[in-house]
């Protein structure tokens, strides 16, 4: 039997994209944070620098997922998330850029508003700025049910809506996110290191699934470490496994479930609720590296990385990449809760 040895970039080239994200994103050293923590050597992959609408990791997924929407003649993009969802904000930005209507199911009740400004500032303000139509719905635990209902309502009114899942997390979204590995591998080689691990926050699972699938092809010696930010590590891991298996089939690569690592214990009391370790991580990133991290996702991701370093997970002479997924606008919605 002939073994398919095509490189990752060649496999990804079969999937069309719109070209909305500014790629590749930078890979930069975090020398001051490294010194503060005493090693290992830390780097940051700047997925907050993807450009459109304040950037973020979801733009990389939307580049591929919404190519299908445009090709199918959709006139409306439909998605959803909580009030301060980074994903919703990026969906709204892309819809505005493409000249498509955007309808968002905004979930209320998943968390209590932590500040008076939570419902109106940050991502919530940007959704309005980008022209999105917002429908308030109660949180039921089913991430996609209200989005699908909204799709049906719009179809009944004669629109041609395109469904974008919560977090832009599905098989194609995971394929799209494997492009991050296709960037990191040559970037790290040019900088003279091979990363022991790539650490990131994980919740809706598509980002981690893409990293796992891409690393299996291009960076098999690099661990992909997801820090659970949902306080639902078993659910997160199950979703990563499901999306990664589907994405592996699309890319025609093998998938090993044992490669999926989701680290629990760093989500704080609940999703969307920052705790002291999150606030410490946000302070350190800001004061040492001028990196704005949000309190829901990237702040908790870095808090988990810091905890693993303090536990001795890596040697001082190893290199570890932190994936900055973006989310800075949410800082403004949490300002009075952070004490900064």
XYZ file of C-alpha atoms in Angstrom:
340
model
C 0.000 0.000 0.000
C 1.369 3.415 -0.975
C 1.880 5.820 1.923
C 0.697 9.394 1.398
C 3.684 11.564 2.395
C 2.439 14.919 1.127
C 3.478 17.806 3.385
C 0.817 19.607 5.378
C 0.854 22.722 3.193
C 0.092 20.635 0.107
C -2.818 18.921 1.832
C -4.257 22.255 2.931
C -3.911 23.741 -0.551
C -6.832 21.604 -1.693
C -9.206 23.684 0.455
C -10.134 27.144 -0.894
C -10.072 30.222 1.330
C -11.245 33.819 1.008
C -7.998 35.477 2.093
C -9.591 37.619 4.802
C -7.036 36.953 7.531
C -3.612 38.595 7.573
C -1.264 35.612 7.459
C 1.187 34.386 8.514
C 0.895 35.744 12.028
C 4.129 36.566 13.887
C 6.004 34.174 16.161
C 7.837 36.242 18.764
C 10.030 35.590 21.815
C 8.749 36.458 25.287
C 12.120 37.123 26.884
C 10.939 39.119 29.890
C 8.232 36.625 30.848
C 10.754 33.804 30.400
C 13.170 35.546 32.762
C 10.410 36.235 35.289
C 9.355 32.578 35.375
C 12.879 31.179 35.157
C 12.344 29.225 31.941
C 11.555 27.409 29.706
C 12.141 29.692 26.722
C 8.731 31.144 25.883
C 7.394 32.281 22.516
C 4.039 33.670 21.459
C 2.180 32.924 18.238
C 0.241 36.126 17.612
C -3.164 34.921 16.475
C -4.481 38.212 17.826
C -2.783 39.784 14.788
C -4.958 38.224 12.068
C -6.248 41.697 11.249
C -9.912 42.193 10.511
C -12.173 43.443 13.325
C -9.468 43.328 16.044
C -8.288 39.895 14.879
C -8.323 36.559 16.646
C -8.061 32.852 15.961
C -11.577 32.518 14.506
C -10.660 34.570 11.427
C -8.384 31.753 10.303
C -11.350 29.375 10.447
C -13.761 31.819 8.827
C -11.394 32.224 5.890
C -12.233 28.652 4.872
C -15.709 28.127 6.306
C -17.167 31.247 4.703
C -15.685 30.458 1.302
C -18.393 27.820 1.221
C -21.004 30.438 2.189
C -19.979 32.810 -0.594
C -19.768 29.996 -3.145
C -23.269 28.792 -2.251
C -24.799 32.250 -2.755
C -25.665 32.895 0.877
C -26.869 36.418 1.665
C -26.778 36.120 5.462
C -24.308 34.734 8.006
C -25.802 33.290 11.191
C -23.887 32.394 14.341
C -24.028 32.888 18.082
C -22.321 33.060 21.431
C -22.429 34.765 24.797
C -22.602 38.548 25.083
C -18.809 38.984 25.012
C -18.104 36.249 22.457
C -14.904 36.849 20.487
C -16.209 34.472 17.842
C -19.408 36.486 17.284
C -17.383 39.676 16.899
C -15.177 38.114 14.239
C -18.198 36.683 12.390
C -19.808 40.128 12.409
C -16.622 41.749 11.110
C -16.247 39.287 8.253
C -19.914 39.629 7.280
C -19.506 43.411 7.122
C -16.387 43.077 4.973
C -18.153 40.688 2.596
C -21.328 42.783 2.405
C -23.486 40.045 3.909
C -26.140 40.423 6.579
C -25.181 39.043 9.989
C -27.619 37.641 12.539
C -26.340 36.505 15.939
C -28.030 34.496 18.678
C -26.745 36.151 21.853
C -26.913 33.751 24.797
C -27.864 35.112 28.186
C -27.653 33.150 31.408
C -24.470 31.134 30.871
C -22.795 33.493 33.336
C -23.924 36.366 35.475
C -22.735 39.744 34.118
C -19.508 40.387 36.075
C -19.605 44.173 35.605
C -22.106 46.928 34.794
C -20.347 47.453 31.447
C -20.482 43.779 30.415
C -23.636 43.972 28.266
C -22.753 47.115 26.333
C -18.982 47.436 25.865
C -16.167 45.389 24.350
C -17.299 42.780 21.856
C -20.974 43.676 22.397
C -20.291 47.215 21.218
C -18.281 45.992 18.223
C -21.078 43.658 17.135
C -23.339 46.706 16.873
C -20.621 48.745 15.180
C -20.217 46.053 12.506
C -23.967 46.104 11.848
C -24.957 42.712 13.225
C -28.591 41.947 14.064
C -28.722 40.593 17.623
C -31.347 38.238 19.040
C -31.254 37.605 22.785
C -31.862 33.955 23.673
C -31.611 31.975 26.932
C -28.616 29.687 27.444
C -29.769 26.059 27.410
C -26.413 24.291 27.316
C -26.884 23.405 23.637
C -24.411 25.654 21.853
C -25.954 25.472 18.411
C -29.710 24.986 18.906
C -30.659 28.684 18.953
C -28.373 29.390 16.001
C -30.121 26.697 13.968
C -33.514 28.057 14.991
C -32.443 31.493 13.781
C -31.349 29.963 10.461
C -34.787 28.396 10.060
C -36.563 31.655 10.845
C -34.519 33.513 8.246
C -35.113 30.832 5.610
C -38.847 31.113 6.215
C -38.579 34.840 5.468
C -36.887 34.195 2.117
C -33.240 34.751 3.093
C -30.342 32.464 2.181
C -28.614 32.052 5.536
C -25.375 30.200 6.160
C -24.914 28.462 9.521
C -21.643 29.146 11.353
C -21.378 26.955 14.456
C -20.532 28.203 17.934
C -16.822 29.038 17.968
C -16.614 28.306 14.210
C -15.844 24.802 15.450
C -16.504 21.969 13.026
C -14.432 19.701 10.790
C -13.680 22.379 8.180
C -12.853 24.892 10.911
C -10.354 22.405 12.322
C -8.816 21.876 8.869
C -8.489 25.631 8.580
C -6.753 25.869 11.937
C -4.171 23.281 10.914
C -2.726 26.122 8.824
C -1.324 27.503 12.088
C 0.990 24.499 12.321
C 1.965 24.971 8.668
C 3.182 28.444 9.705
C 4.780 27.602 13.033
C 6.951 24.765 11.727
C 8.997 26.887 9.273
C 8.933 29.949 11.544
C 10.428 27.996 14.448
C 13.006 26.425 12.142
C 14.125 29.862 10.931
C 14.393 31.012 14.545
C 16.515 27.979 15.385
C 14.328 25.963 17.721
C 11.956 23.013 17.822
C 9.099 23.605 20.287
C 8.502 21.025 22.981
C 4.886 22.149 23.202
C 2.253 24.547 21.911
C -0.029 25.668 24.745
C -3.370 27.377 24.210
C -6.826 27.880 25.699
C -9.427 25.372 24.541
C -13.221 25.537 24.756
C -15.287 24.994 21.622
C -12.562 22.551 20.525
C -12.010 23.400 16.841
C -8.751 25.250 17.428
C -7.171 22.406 19.365
C -8.452 19.849 16.861
C -6.719 21.715 14.043
C -3.475 22.000 15.978
C -3.506 18.284 16.810
C -4.156 17.240 13.214
C -1.569 19.619 11.787
C 1.088 18.652 14.316
C 0.604 14.965 13.543
C 1.803 15.692 10.005
C 4.348 18.494 10.388
C 5.438 18.598 14.066
C 5.038 15.087 15.503
C 7.476 15.748 18.358
C 5.598 18.802 19.621
C 2.915 18.301 22.265
C -0.358 20.186 21.812
C -1.554 21.210 25.266
C -5.054 22.616 25.623
C -5.959 24.513 28.787
C -9.676 24.004 29.491
C -11.375 27.387 30.005
C -14.950 26.070 30.126
C -14.627 24.112 33.410
C -15.840 21.175 31.291
C -12.638 19.250 30.497
C -14.328 15.945 29.632
C -16.752 17.630 27.216
C -13.955 19.712 25.683
C -11.737 16.671 25.125
C -14.594 14.681 23.572
C -15.297 17.520 21.149
C -11.612 17.889 20.252
C -11.435 14.167 19.506
C -14.574 14.283 17.341
C -13.493 17.322 15.295
C -9.915 16.083 14.954
C -11.063 12.710 13.681
C -13.297 14.354 11.064
C -10.573 16.810 10.031
C -8.053 13.977 9.755
C -10.379 12.208 7.364
C -10.680 15.356 5.241
C -6.886 15.759 5.110
C -6.297 12.014 4.701
C -3.954 11.709 7.674
C -3.959 9.286 10.619
C -5.385 10.373 13.963
C -4.281 9.175 17.390
C -6.716 10.019 20.161
C -3.878 9.740 22.683
C -2.414 12.964 21.237
C -5.328 15.008 22.643
C -4.352 16.584 25.978
C -6.823 18.834 27.777
C -5.563 20.184 31.102
C -8.207 20.822 33.759
C -8.106 23.027 36.829
C -7.347 26.467 35.386
C -10.827 27.653 34.352
C -11.556 29.261 37.689
C -15.032 28.956 39.227
C -16.811 28.851 35.853
C -16.659 29.844 32.202
C -16.288 33.593 31.767
C -15.395 34.197 35.419
C -11.787 35.309 35.937
C -9.988 34.160 39.079
C -6.781 35.347 40.712
C -4.499 33.243 38.510
C -6.180 34.690 35.396
C -5.679 38.242 36.644
C -2.032 37.517 37.490
C -1.455 36.157 33.968
C -3.112 39.216 32.398
C -0.937 41.532 34.500
C 2.274 39.684 33.677
C 1.563 39.573 29.941
C 0.713 43.266 29.907
C 3.542 44.533 32.089
C 6.305 42.271 30.788
C 5.392 41.745 27.122
C 2.807 44.443 26.263
C 0.383 41.662 25.335
C -3.304 42.347 26.105
C -4.984 39.078 27.109
C -8.683 38.661 27.755
C -10.085 37.233 31.017
C -12.243 34.547 29.393
C -9.859 32.765 27.022
C -6.245 33.828 26.517
C -5.791 34.988 30.117
C -6.840 31.602 31.448
C -4.702 29.886 28.818
C -1.596 31.723 29.994
C -2.547 31.086 33.625
C -2.535 27.371 32.837
C 0.831 27.609 31.092
C 2.336 29.477 34.060
C 1.017 26.815 36.444
C 2.529 24.012 34.337
C 5.882 25.817 34.274
C 5.823 26.218 38.060
C 5.039 22.504 38.341
C 8.216 21.706 36.360
C 6.557 20.411 33.189
C 9.456 21.585 30.975
C 13.206 21.984 31.337
C 14.700 25.471 31.261
C 16.468 24.703 27.961
C 13.235 23.723 26.183
C 11.097 26.011 24.022
C 7.353 26.403 24.513
C 4.943 28.393 22.325
C 1.914 30.139 23.794
C -0.848 30.582 21.238
C -2.459 34.002 21.763
C -5.982 33.525 20.414
C -6.930 37.213 20.705
C -9.896 38.662 22.562
C -8.553 42.017 23.770
C -11.921 43.846 23.307
C -13.393 41.789 26.164
C -10.956 43.478 28.540
C -13.070 46.618 28.409
C -16.197 44.699 29.420
C -14.395 43.256 32.459
C -12.409 46.327 33.458
C -13.988 46.947 36.845
C -13.738 43.229 37.767
C -9.989 42.962 37.156
C -8.710 45.548 39.592
C -6.177 46.863 37.097
